[in-house]
Amino acid sequence: MPLREATSIDGLGELTQDADLTLTADPPLALALDRRVKRPQLGRVGATPRGYAVNEFTPMDRRKLFEQLVTETELTWKQAHRALDRTLSCWDQTGTLDSIRTHDEFDTPAIRTAVETLRDGDSSYHALTERSLPADQDVAVINEAALSSLDRRLLPDEYDTVEPFTGDTTSVPEFHVFPSATAIVDALLAQLDAHSAESVGIVLDESTVFSPLVESALETAEIPYQGGPGFVDDDSVRTFLRLCDAVFAGSDLRVADLRPLLARVGVTIERRADQRRVDRVDGLDVFDDFRTALTDGTLRDAIGVYERLAGTELGPLREECASLGLLDEAFTSAHLDRLQYYLASFDVPVDRESEEFCSRMAPRRRISTDRSCSTSGLATAGRKPRRMSRGSTPSNTSNAISIGLRSSYRTATSNTF
């Protein structure tokens, strides 16, 4: 089965090197183009339209807008999340904030509240509607078909377009069938060491068994990596939330349910007590202290008790809860449900080192990666960009990245595993 061949990042950099600004819908590609600048230049060389509008790499304002909705309006957290998602999606796809209300099924009180909040709020979506490019700026657009209607509002009257594919086709790359998941991980590690880590990327699905296997194998081999578990996957955050669940579980909570959580804070319980109810067992002062802080105090108090017991810091969790207005109020099971819903619905940024590490990333969040990957290597193109006028139709307006999960990842070199 022939596949369309994608242009490497180096090739895209060569095709756009004469442009003052290159716009793309893919933030990692924009950053990769910035890294390839060979001449002094003020400002960004590569950017997404919304990123350019607010001078940020990847605007992360959905969480801020959600926090504004739940703290300044009467919407429930679920109503706020759904209304925000639908309103922002429609705004992005149509280019107009009020367009969602032209559909009767979406002209609801929650949507109207979200629209009015967004109209007055500060966001990258709002900034993009007011931003324009200098008339004398030479602009190139990579994969114009991937830009939304809101993105296209930034485009000047004339600009160059660069297609993400070379125009050639290639056959399905060779692949191997392994007898087990661990055999796949072993084959992966055979290609890595601590010295080559900074130039390697691993693309995998976080929902599969490979995510913890790969992370554990990299740690055992002392190969540094970035990426990996998200905010809510942090051991301390997860243990804290599960302890909160245990507090509100009721009188039927058994010692066996609590054992793995208390083990995280250094408390050992005899196994013969596993089937006994927690409130009937002595020696659980640690849990009693945490429960008292959570039920009689505030979330800030409970976080402080956990930090003292576990010898760790939950600063990022404290900051998120403060921004949501949960930190200094009486904390109930309803508040816990809201917090868990928020953490499941939004990607909370995690501070990580950015260089000299093997990069592990999820496919659904990436189009390009500026590293050699455990996926197919792709060739460099030599085509010239095509001149377009605003309002004209690109040649491939559908399925712009259509060669599949593995080979749609453009790499800077042709090295592969």
Short mmCIF file of C-alpha atoms in Angstrom, two decimals:
data_model
loop_
_atom_site.label_atom_id
_atom_site.label_comp_id
_atom_site.label_asym_id
_atom_site.label_seq_id
_atom_site.Cartn_x
_atom_site.Cartn_y
_atom_site.Cartn_z
CA MET A 1 0.00 0.00 0.00
CA PRO A 2 1.65 3.29 -1.06
CA LEU A 3 1.83 6.12 1.45
CA ARG A 4 2.34 9.79 0.80
CA GLU A 5 5.83 10.87 1.81
CA ALA A 6 6.03 13.71 4.31
CA THR A 7 8.61 16.48 4.19
CA SER A 8 11.14 16.49 7.03
CA ILE A 9 11.42 19.46 9.36
CA ASP A 10 14.79 20.31 7.84
CA GLY A 11 13.11 20.33 4.43
CA LEU A 12 10.29 22.57 5.64
CA GLY A 13 12.89 24.88 7.18
CA GLU A 14 14.67 25.19 3.83
CA LEU A 15 11.41 25.87 1.99
CA THR A 16 10.45 28.67 4.38
CA GLN A 17 13.88 30.16 5.12
CA ASP A 18 13.19 33.33 3.12
CA ALA A 19 9.95 34.14 4.97
CA ASP A 20 9.85 36.64 7.83
CA LEU A 21 7.17 34.57 9.57
CA THR A 22 5.99 31.00 9.04
CA LEU A 23 2.54 30.07 10.34
CA THR A 24 1.47 26.51 11.11
CA ALA A 25 -1.25 24.80 13.14
CA ASP A 26 1.39 22.59 14.81
CA PRO A 27 3.16 24.18 17.84
CA PRO A 28 6.12 21.72 17.96
CA LEU A 29 6.78 22.38 14.27
CA ALA A 30 6.75 26.13 14.91
CA LEU A 31 9.34 25.72 17.68
CA ALA A 32 11.48 23.46 15.49
CA LEU A 33 11.53 26.12 12.76
CA ASP A 34 12.60 28.72 15.34
CA ARG A 35 15.57 26.51 16.23
CA ARG A 36 16.74 26.47 12.63
CA VAL A 37 17.11 30.22 12.22
CA LYS A 38 20.54 31.03 10.77
CA ARG A 39 20.27 34.81 10.73
CA PRO A 40 19.62 37.42 13.45
CA GLN A 41 15.92 38.21 13.65
CA LEU A 42 13.70 40.02 16.11
CA GLY A 43 10.70 37.96 17.19
CA ARG A 44 9.45 34.54 16.22
CA VAL A 45 10.20 32.87 12.90
CA GLY A 46 7.65 30.08 13.31
CA ALA A 47 4.35 30.35 15.20
CA THR A 48 0.77 29.21 15.36
CA PRO A 49 -1.74 32.00 14.66
CA ARG A 50 -3.04 32.08 18.24
CA GLY A 51 0.50 31.79 19.60
CA TYR A 52 1.58 34.74 17.47
CA ALA A 53 -1.40 36.81 18.61
CA VAL A 54 -0.41 36.57 22.28
CA ASN A 55 3.34 35.98 21.82
CA GLU A 56 3.22 32.55 23.47
CA PHE A 57 4.47 29.16 22.26
CA THR A 58 1.21 27.32 23.03
CA PRO A 59 -1.61 29.42 24.50
CA MET A 60 -3.02 27.59 27.53
CA ASP A 61 -6.05 29.75 28.29
CA ARG A 62 -8.82 27.13 28.39
CA ARG A 63 -8.14 26.46 32.07
CA LYS A 64 -8.07 30.17 32.85
CA LEU A 65 -11.34 30.73 31.02
CA PHE A 66 -12.93 27.77 32.82
CA GLU A 67 -11.80 29.15 36.18
CA GLN A 68 -13.36 32.49 35.23
CA LEU A 69 -16.67 30.82 34.37
CA VAL A 70 -16.93 28.81 37.59
CA THR A 71 -15.89 31.68 39.85
CA GLU A 72 -17.80 34.55 38.20
CA THR A 73 -21.02 32.88 37.01
CA GLU A 74 -23.67 30.57 38.43
CA LEU A 75 -22.83 27.73 36.05
CA THR A 76 -21.97 24.34 37.53
CA TRP A 77 -18.54 22.97 36.70
CA LYS A 78 -19.92 20.52 34.15
CA GLN A 79 -22.12 23.19 32.55
CA ALA A 80 -19.13 25.57 32.38
CA HIS A 81 -16.86 22.94 30.84
CA ARG A 82 -19.35 21.88 28.17
CA ALA A 83 -20.38 25.42 27.31
CA LEU A 84 -16.75 26.56 27.10
CA ASP A 85 -15.68 23.65 24.90
CA ARG A 86 -18.59 24.08 22.48
CA THR A 87 -18.28 27.86 22.29
CA LEU A 88 -14.51 27.86 21.74
CA SER A 89 -14.76 25.06 19.17
CA CYS A 90 -17.42 26.92 17.19
CA TRP A 91 -15.51 30.20 17.47
CA ASP A 92 -12.37 28.50 16.17
CA GLN A 93 -14.09 26.76 13.27
CA THR A 94 -16.29 29.66 12.14
CA GLY A 95 -14.14 32.63 13.14
CA THR A 96 -17.06 34.34 14.90
CA LEU A 97 -17.86 34.18 18.62
CA ASP A 98 -21.64 34.56 18.25
CA SER A 99 -22.00 31.97 15.50
CA ILE A 100 -22.85 29.21 17.97
CA ARG A 101 -26.07 30.99 18.92
CA THR A 102 -27.36 30.73 15.36
CA HIS A 103 -28.01 27.05 16.10
CA ASP A 104 -31.21 26.68 18.11
CA GLU A 105 -30.01 23.61 20.01
CA PHE A 106 -27.00 25.55 21.32
CA ASP A 107 -28.74 28.84 22.10
CA THR A 108 -29.06 27.95 25.79
CA PRO A 109 -28.54 30.00 28.99
CA ALA A 110 -25.20 28.26 29.61
CA ILE A 111 -23.95 29.01 26.08
CA ARG A 112 -25.13 32.62 26.29
CA THR A 113 -23.28 33.01 29.60
CA ALA A 114 -20.11 31.55 28.09
CA VAL A 115 -20.36 33.81 25.02
CA GLU A 116 -20.71 36.97 27.10
CA THR A 117 -17.87 35.94 29.42
CA LEU A 118 -15.60 35.23 26.45
CA ARG A 119 -16.58 38.49 24.78
CA ASP A 120 -15.22 40.51 27.68
CA GLY A 121 -12.44 38.13 28.72
CA ASP A 122 -8.77 38.20 27.80
CA SER A 123 -7.83 35.18 25.69
CA SER A 124 -5.76 34.14 22.69
CA TYR A 125 -9.01 33.67 20.72
CA HIS A 126 -10.01 37.27 21.38
CA ALA A 127 -6.50 38.55 20.67
CA LEU A 128 -6.44 36.75 17.31
CA THR A 129 -9.58 38.56 16.14
CA GLU A 130 -7.89 41.93 16.80
CA ARG A 131 -4.36 41.15 15.59
CA SER A 132 -3.08 41.81 12.08
CA LEU A 133 0.28 41.31 10.38
CA PRO A 134 2.45 44.16 9.06
CA ALA A 135 1.78 44.80 5.39
CA ASP A 136 5.45 44.41 4.45
CA GLN A 137 5.95 41.07 6.23
CA ASP A 138 6.74 38.07 4.03
CA VAL A 139 4.56 35.22 5.34
CA ALA A 140 4.64 31.48 4.62
CA VAL A 141 1.97 28.99 5.69
CA ILE A 142 2.69 25.28 6.17
CA ASN A 143 -0.29 22.98 5.57
CA GLU A 144 -2.87 25.72 5.16
CA ALA A 145 -5.67 23.14 5.17
CA ALA A 146 -5.03 22.54 8.89
CA LEU A 147 -5.72 26.19 9.82
CA SER A 148 -9.15 26.97 11.24
CA SER A 149 -11.35 29.84 10.12
CA LEU A 150 -10.24 31.85 13.15
CA ASP A 151 -6.58 31.15 12.31
CA ARG A 152 -7.13 32.39 8.76
CA ARG A 153 -8.19 35.82 10.01
CA LEU A 154 -4.50 36.53 10.66
CA LEU A 155 -3.41 35.75 7.10
CA PRO A 156 -2.41 38.71 4.91
CA ASP A 157 -3.77 39.24 1.40
CA GLU A 158 -0.83 37.37 -0.11
CA TYR A 159 1.35 34.66 1.35
CA ASP A 160 3.36 31.60 0.34
CA THR A 161 2.03 28.10 1.01
CA VAL A 162 4.11 25.01 1.67
CA GLU A 163 2.57 21.56 1.49
CA PRO A 164 3.59 19.05 4.20
CA PHE A 165 4.17 16.28 1.66
CA THR A 166 6.87 15.84 -0.96
CA GLY A 167 4.48 14.71 -3.69
CA ASP A 168 6.13 11.29 -3.81
CA THR A 169 4.88 8.02 -2.37
CA THR A 170 6.62 5.37 -0.36
CA SER A 171 5.81 1.82 0.63
CA VAL A 172 4.83 0.72 4.11
CA PRO A 173 8.08 0.59 6.12
CA GLU A 174 9.40 -2.68 7.46
CA PHE A 175 8.06 -3.64 10.83
CA HIS A 176 8.64 -6.47 13.29
CA VAL A 177 6.18 -8.57 15.24
CA PHE A 178 7.39 -9.18 18.79
CA PRO A 179 6.20 -11.97 21.09
CA SER A 180 5.38 -9.65 24.00
CA ALA A 181 5.21 -6.07 25.21
CA THR A 182 8.44 -6.47 27.17
CA ALA A 183 10.21 -7.70 24.02
CA ILE A 184 9.20 -4.47 22.28
CA VAL A 185 10.55 -2.40 25.16
CA ASP A 186 13.79 -4.41 25.17
CA ALA A 187 14.23 -3.78 21.44
CA LEU A 188 13.64 -0.08 22.06
CA LEU A 189 16.24 0.11 24.82
CA ALA A 190 18.79 -1.62 22.62
CA GLN A 191 18.79 1.54 20.47
CA LEU A 192 19.22 3.97 23.37
CA ASP A 193 21.82 5.09 25.86
CA ALA A 194 22.30 8.13 28.08
CA HIS A 195 24.46 9.87 25.46
CA SER A 196 21.97 9.58 22.57
CA ALA A 197 18.88 10.41 24.64
CA GLU A 198 18.75 14.08 23.70
CA SER A 199 18.25 13.28 20.01
CA VAL A 200 15.60 10.58 20.37
CA GLY A 201 11.81 10.74 20.63
CA ILE A 202 9.44 7.90 21.53
CA VAL A 203 5.84 8.16 20.35
CA LEU A 204 3.38 5.97 22.22
CA ASP A 205 -0.22 5.86 23.41
CA GLU A 206 -0.39 6.76 27.11
CA SER A 207 -3.48 4.58 27.59
CA THR A 208 -1.62 1.35 26.72
CA VAL A 209 0.63 -0.89 28.81
CA PHE A 210 3.69 0.50 27.01
CA SER A 211 3.66 3.84 28.82
CA PRO A 212 4.60 2.53 32.31
CA LEU A 213 6.83 -0.19 30.82
CA VAL A 214 8.89 2.30 28.80
CA GLU A 215 9.18 4.76 31.69
CA SER A 216 10.26 2.03 34.11
CA ALA A 217 12.79 0.66 31.62
CA LEU A 218 14.29 4.11 30.98
CA GLU A 219 14.62 4.74 34.71
CA THR A 220 16.23 1.33 35.32
CA ALA A 221 18.73 1.94 32.50
CA GLU A 222 19.41 5.44 33.91
CA ILE A 223 18.41 7.05 30.63
CA PRO A 224 17.03 10.55 31.30
CA TYR A 225 13.73 11.41 29.64
CA GLN A 226 11.14 14.16 29.54
CA GLY A 227 7.41 13.82 29.04
CA GLY A 228 5.71 10.94 30.74
CA PRO A 229 3.06 11.16 33.47
CA GLY A 230 0.82 14.20 33.54
CA PHE A 231 -0.10 16.29 36.56
CA VAL A 232 -2.78 13.94 37.87
CA ASP A 233 -0.47 10.91 37.36
CA ASP A 234 2.04 12.22 39.89
CA ASP A 235 2.26 9.71 42.76
CA SER A 236 1.81 12.34 45.46
CA VAL A 237 -1.17 14.01 43.78
CA ARG A 238 -2.82 10.65 43.08
CA THR A 239 -2.28 9.43 46.65
CA PHE A 240 -3.65 12.66 48.09
CA LEU A 241 -6.82 12.44 45.98
CA ARG A 242 -7.33 8.78 46.89
CA LEU A 243 -6.97 9.64 50.58
CA CYS A 244 -9.64 12.29 50.10
CA ASP A 245 -11.84 9.64 48.49
CA ALA A 246 -11.24 7.40 51.50
CA VAL A 247 -12.27 10.15 53.90
CA PHE A 248 -15.64 10.50 52.18
CA ALA A 249 -16.11 6.76 51.59
CA GLY A 250 -18.29 6.32 54.68
CA SER A 251 -18.14 4.00 57.68
CA ASP A 252 -17.77 0.83 55.57
CA LEU A 253 -14.17 1.65 54.56
CA ARG A 254 -11.94 -1.37 55.21
CA VAL A 255 -8.31 -1.42 56.28
CA ALA A 256 -7.38 -3.33 53.09
CA ASP A 257 -8.63 -0.38 51.02
CA LEU A 258 -6.52 2.05 53.01
CA ARG A 259 -3.34 -0.04 53.25
CA PRO A 260 -1.65 0.97 49.93
CA LEU A 261 -2.40 4.64 50.58
CA LEU A 262 -0.92 4.65 54.07
CA ALA A 263 2.10 2.73 52.79
CA ARG A 264 2.86 5.78 50.65
CA VAL A 265 3.30 7.85 53.81
CA GLY A 266 5.32 5.19 55.64
CA VAL A 267 2.55 3.60 57.76
CA THR A 268 2.45 -0.21 58.07
CA ILE A 269 -0.68 -2.08 59.18
CA GLU A 270 -0.91 -5.75 60.12
CA ARG A 271 -2.63 -7.79 57.43
CA ARG A 272 -4.86 -9.61 59.87
CA ALA A 273 -6.80 -6.35 60.23
CA ASP A 274 -7.52 -6.06 56.49
CA GLN A 275 -11.23 -6.88 56.68
CA ARG A 276 -11.94 -4.70 59.69
CA ARG A 277 -13.58 -1.32 59.37
CA VAL A 278 -11.17 1.58 59.66
CA ASP A 279 -13.11 3.22 62.49
CA ARG A 280 -12.73 0.02 64.56
CA VAL A 281 -8.94 -0.21 64.32
CA ASP A 282 -6.45 1.52 66.62
CA GLY A 283 -3.13 2.87 65.43
CA LEU A 284 -4.44 4.83 62.45
CA ASP A 285 -3.59 8.23 63.92
CA VAL A 286 -2.06 9.33 60.62
CA PHE A 287 -5.32 8.82 58.75
CA ASP A 288 -7.31 10.36 61.61
CA ASP A 289 -5.15 13.49 61.44
CA PHE A 290 -5.68 13.76 57.69
CA ARG A 291 -9.44 13.15 57.99
CA THR A 292 -9.80 15.77 60.73
CA ALA A 293 -7.88 18.35 58.69
CA LEU A 294 -10.04 17.71 55.62
CA THR A 295 -13.47 17.55 57.29
CA ASP A 296 -13.01 20.13 60.07
CA GLY A 297 -10.57 22.44 58.32
CA THR A 298 -9.90 23.37 54.72
CA LEU A 299 -8.19 21.82 51.74
CA ARG A 300 -5.12 23.90 52.56
CA ASP A 301 -5.00 22.23 55.99
CA ALA A 302 -5.31 18.74 54.46
CA ILE A 303 -2.53 19.44 51.94
CA GLY A 304 -0.32 20.66 54.78
CA VAL A 305 -0.93 17.49 56.82
CA TYR A 306 -0.19 15.28 53.81
CA GLU A 307 3.04 17.16 53.04
CA ARG A 308 4.18 16.69 56.64
CA LEU A 309 3.32 12.99 56.68
CA ALA A 310 4.74 12.14 53.23
CA GLY A 311 7.73 14.46 53.35
CA THR A 312 6.86 15.94 49.97
CA GLU A 313 5.55 19.16 48.43
CA LEU A 314 2.19 19.63 46.70
CA GLY A 315 2.78 23.21 45.60
CA PRO A 316 1.32 22.83 42.08
CA LEU A 317 -1.84 21.19 43.47
CA ARG A 318 -2.17 23.97 46.03
CA GLU A 319 -1.89 26.58 43.27
CA GLU A 320 -4.52 24.87 41.10
CA CYS A 321 -6.95 24.60 44.00
CA ALA A 322 -6.38 28.25 44.90
CA SER A 323 -7.16 29.36 41.34
CA LEU A 324 -10.39 27.32 41.48
CA GLY A 325 -11.46 28.88 44.77
CA LEU A 326 -11.27 25.56 46.66
CA LEU A 327 -8.22 26.02 48.86
CA ASP A 328 -9.58 28.00 51.81
CA GLU A 329 -13.18 26.80 51.92
CA ALA A 330 -14.74 23.88 53.78
CA PHE A 331 -14.08 20.84 51.60
CA THR A 332 -16.87 18.34 50.95
CA SER A 333 -17.35 15.27 48.76
CA ALA A 334 -19.05 17.54 46.20
CA HIS A 335 -15.93 19.71 46.06
CA LEU A 336 -13.80 16.58 45.60
CA ASP A 337 -16.02 15.47 42.70
CA ARG A 338 -15.54 18.88 41.07
CA LEU A 339 -11.78 18.81 41.54
CA GLN A 340 -11.48 15.32 40.08
CA TYR A 341 -13.71 16.32 37.15
CA TYR A 342 -11.49 19.35 36.50
CA LEU A 343 -8.26 17.32 36.59
CA ALA A 344 -9.77 14.72 34.24
CA SER A 345 -11.00 17.40 31.81
CA PHE A 346 -8.02 19.74 31.58
CA ASP A 347 -4.31 19.18 31.00
CA VAL A 348 -2.54 20.94 33.85
CA PRO A 349 0.98 21.89 32.72
CA VAL A 350 3.88 20.05 34.34
CA ASP A 351 7.27 21.74 34.54
CA ARG A 352 9.92 19.60 32.86
CA GLU A 353 13.46 19.96 31.64
CA SER A 354 13.53 20.65 27.90
CA GLU A 355 16.90 19.47 26.56
CA GLU A 356 19.30 16.52 26.78
CA PHE A 357 16.55 14.04 27.52
CA CYS A 358 14.85 11.32 25.56
CA SER A 359 11.44 12.77 24.67
CA ARG A 360 8.38 10.57 25.28
CA MET A 361 5.18 11.93 23.74
CA ALA A 362 1.59 10.95 23.06
CA PRO A 363 0.51 10.70 19.39
CA ARG A 364 -2.81 12.45 19.81
CA ARG A 365 -1.04 15.59 21.03
CA ARG A 366 1.65 15.78 18.38
CA ILE A 367 1.87 16.24 14.66
CA SER A 368 5.61 16.87 14.44
CA THR A 369 8.54 16.06 16.68
CA ASP A 370 11.99 17.55 16.20
CA ARG A 371 13.80 14.34 17.08
CA SER A 372 14.72 10.98 15.62
CA CYS A 373 11.74 8.80 16.48
CA SER A 374 10.84 5.17 16.86
CA THR A 375 8.65 5.67 13.79
CA SER A 376 9.26 5.84 10.05
CA GLY A 377 12.01 8.17 8.79
CA LEU A 378 10.81 10.59 6.15
CA ALA A 379 12.67 12.21 3.29
CA THR A 380 13.47 15.85 2.67
CA ALA A 381 11.67 17.62 -0.13
CA GLY A 382 13.09 20.08 -2.62
CA ARG A 383 9.87 21.74 -3.79
CA LYS A 384 9.37 25.48 -3.76
CA PRO A 385 6.47 27.15 -1.92
CA ARG A 386 3.38 28.09 -3.90
CA ARG A 387 2.06 31.64 -3.91
CA MET A 388 -1.52 32.03 -2.69
CA SER A 389 -3.95 34.91 -2.36
CA ARG A 390 -6.22 35.23 0.61
CA GLY A 391 -9.50 33.43 0.05
CA SER A 392 -8.15 30.94 -2.51
CA THR A 393 -8.60 27.21 -1.94
CA PRO A 394 -5.64 24.92 -1.12
CA SER A 395 -5.21 21.88 -3.31
CA ASN A 396 -5.61 19.33 -0.51
CA THR A 397 -8.46 20.68 1.58
CA SER A 398 -9.23 17.37 3.24
CA ASN A 399 -7.21 14.79 5.11
CA ALA A 400 -4.10 16.97 5.12
CA ILE A 401 -2.13 14.50 7.23
CA SER A 402 -3.39 11.23 5.86
CA ILE A 403 -0.54 8.76 5.93
CA GLY A 404 -1.38 7.25 9.27
CA LEU A 405 -0.28 7.48 12.86
CA ARG A 406 3.25 6.16 12.51
CA SER A 407 4.48 7.91 9.40
CA SER A 408 2.71 11.24 9.96
CA TYR A 409 5.41 12.18 12.45
CA ARG A 410 7.98 14.27 10.64
CA THR A 411 11.54 13.82 11.91
CA ALA A 412 14.56 16.04 11.58
CA THR A 413 16.74 13.21 10.28
CA SER A 414 16.20 9.87 8.62
CA ASN A 415 17.45 7.84 11.59
CA THR A 416 14.94 5.28 12.80
CA PHE A 417 14.79 2.31 15.10
#
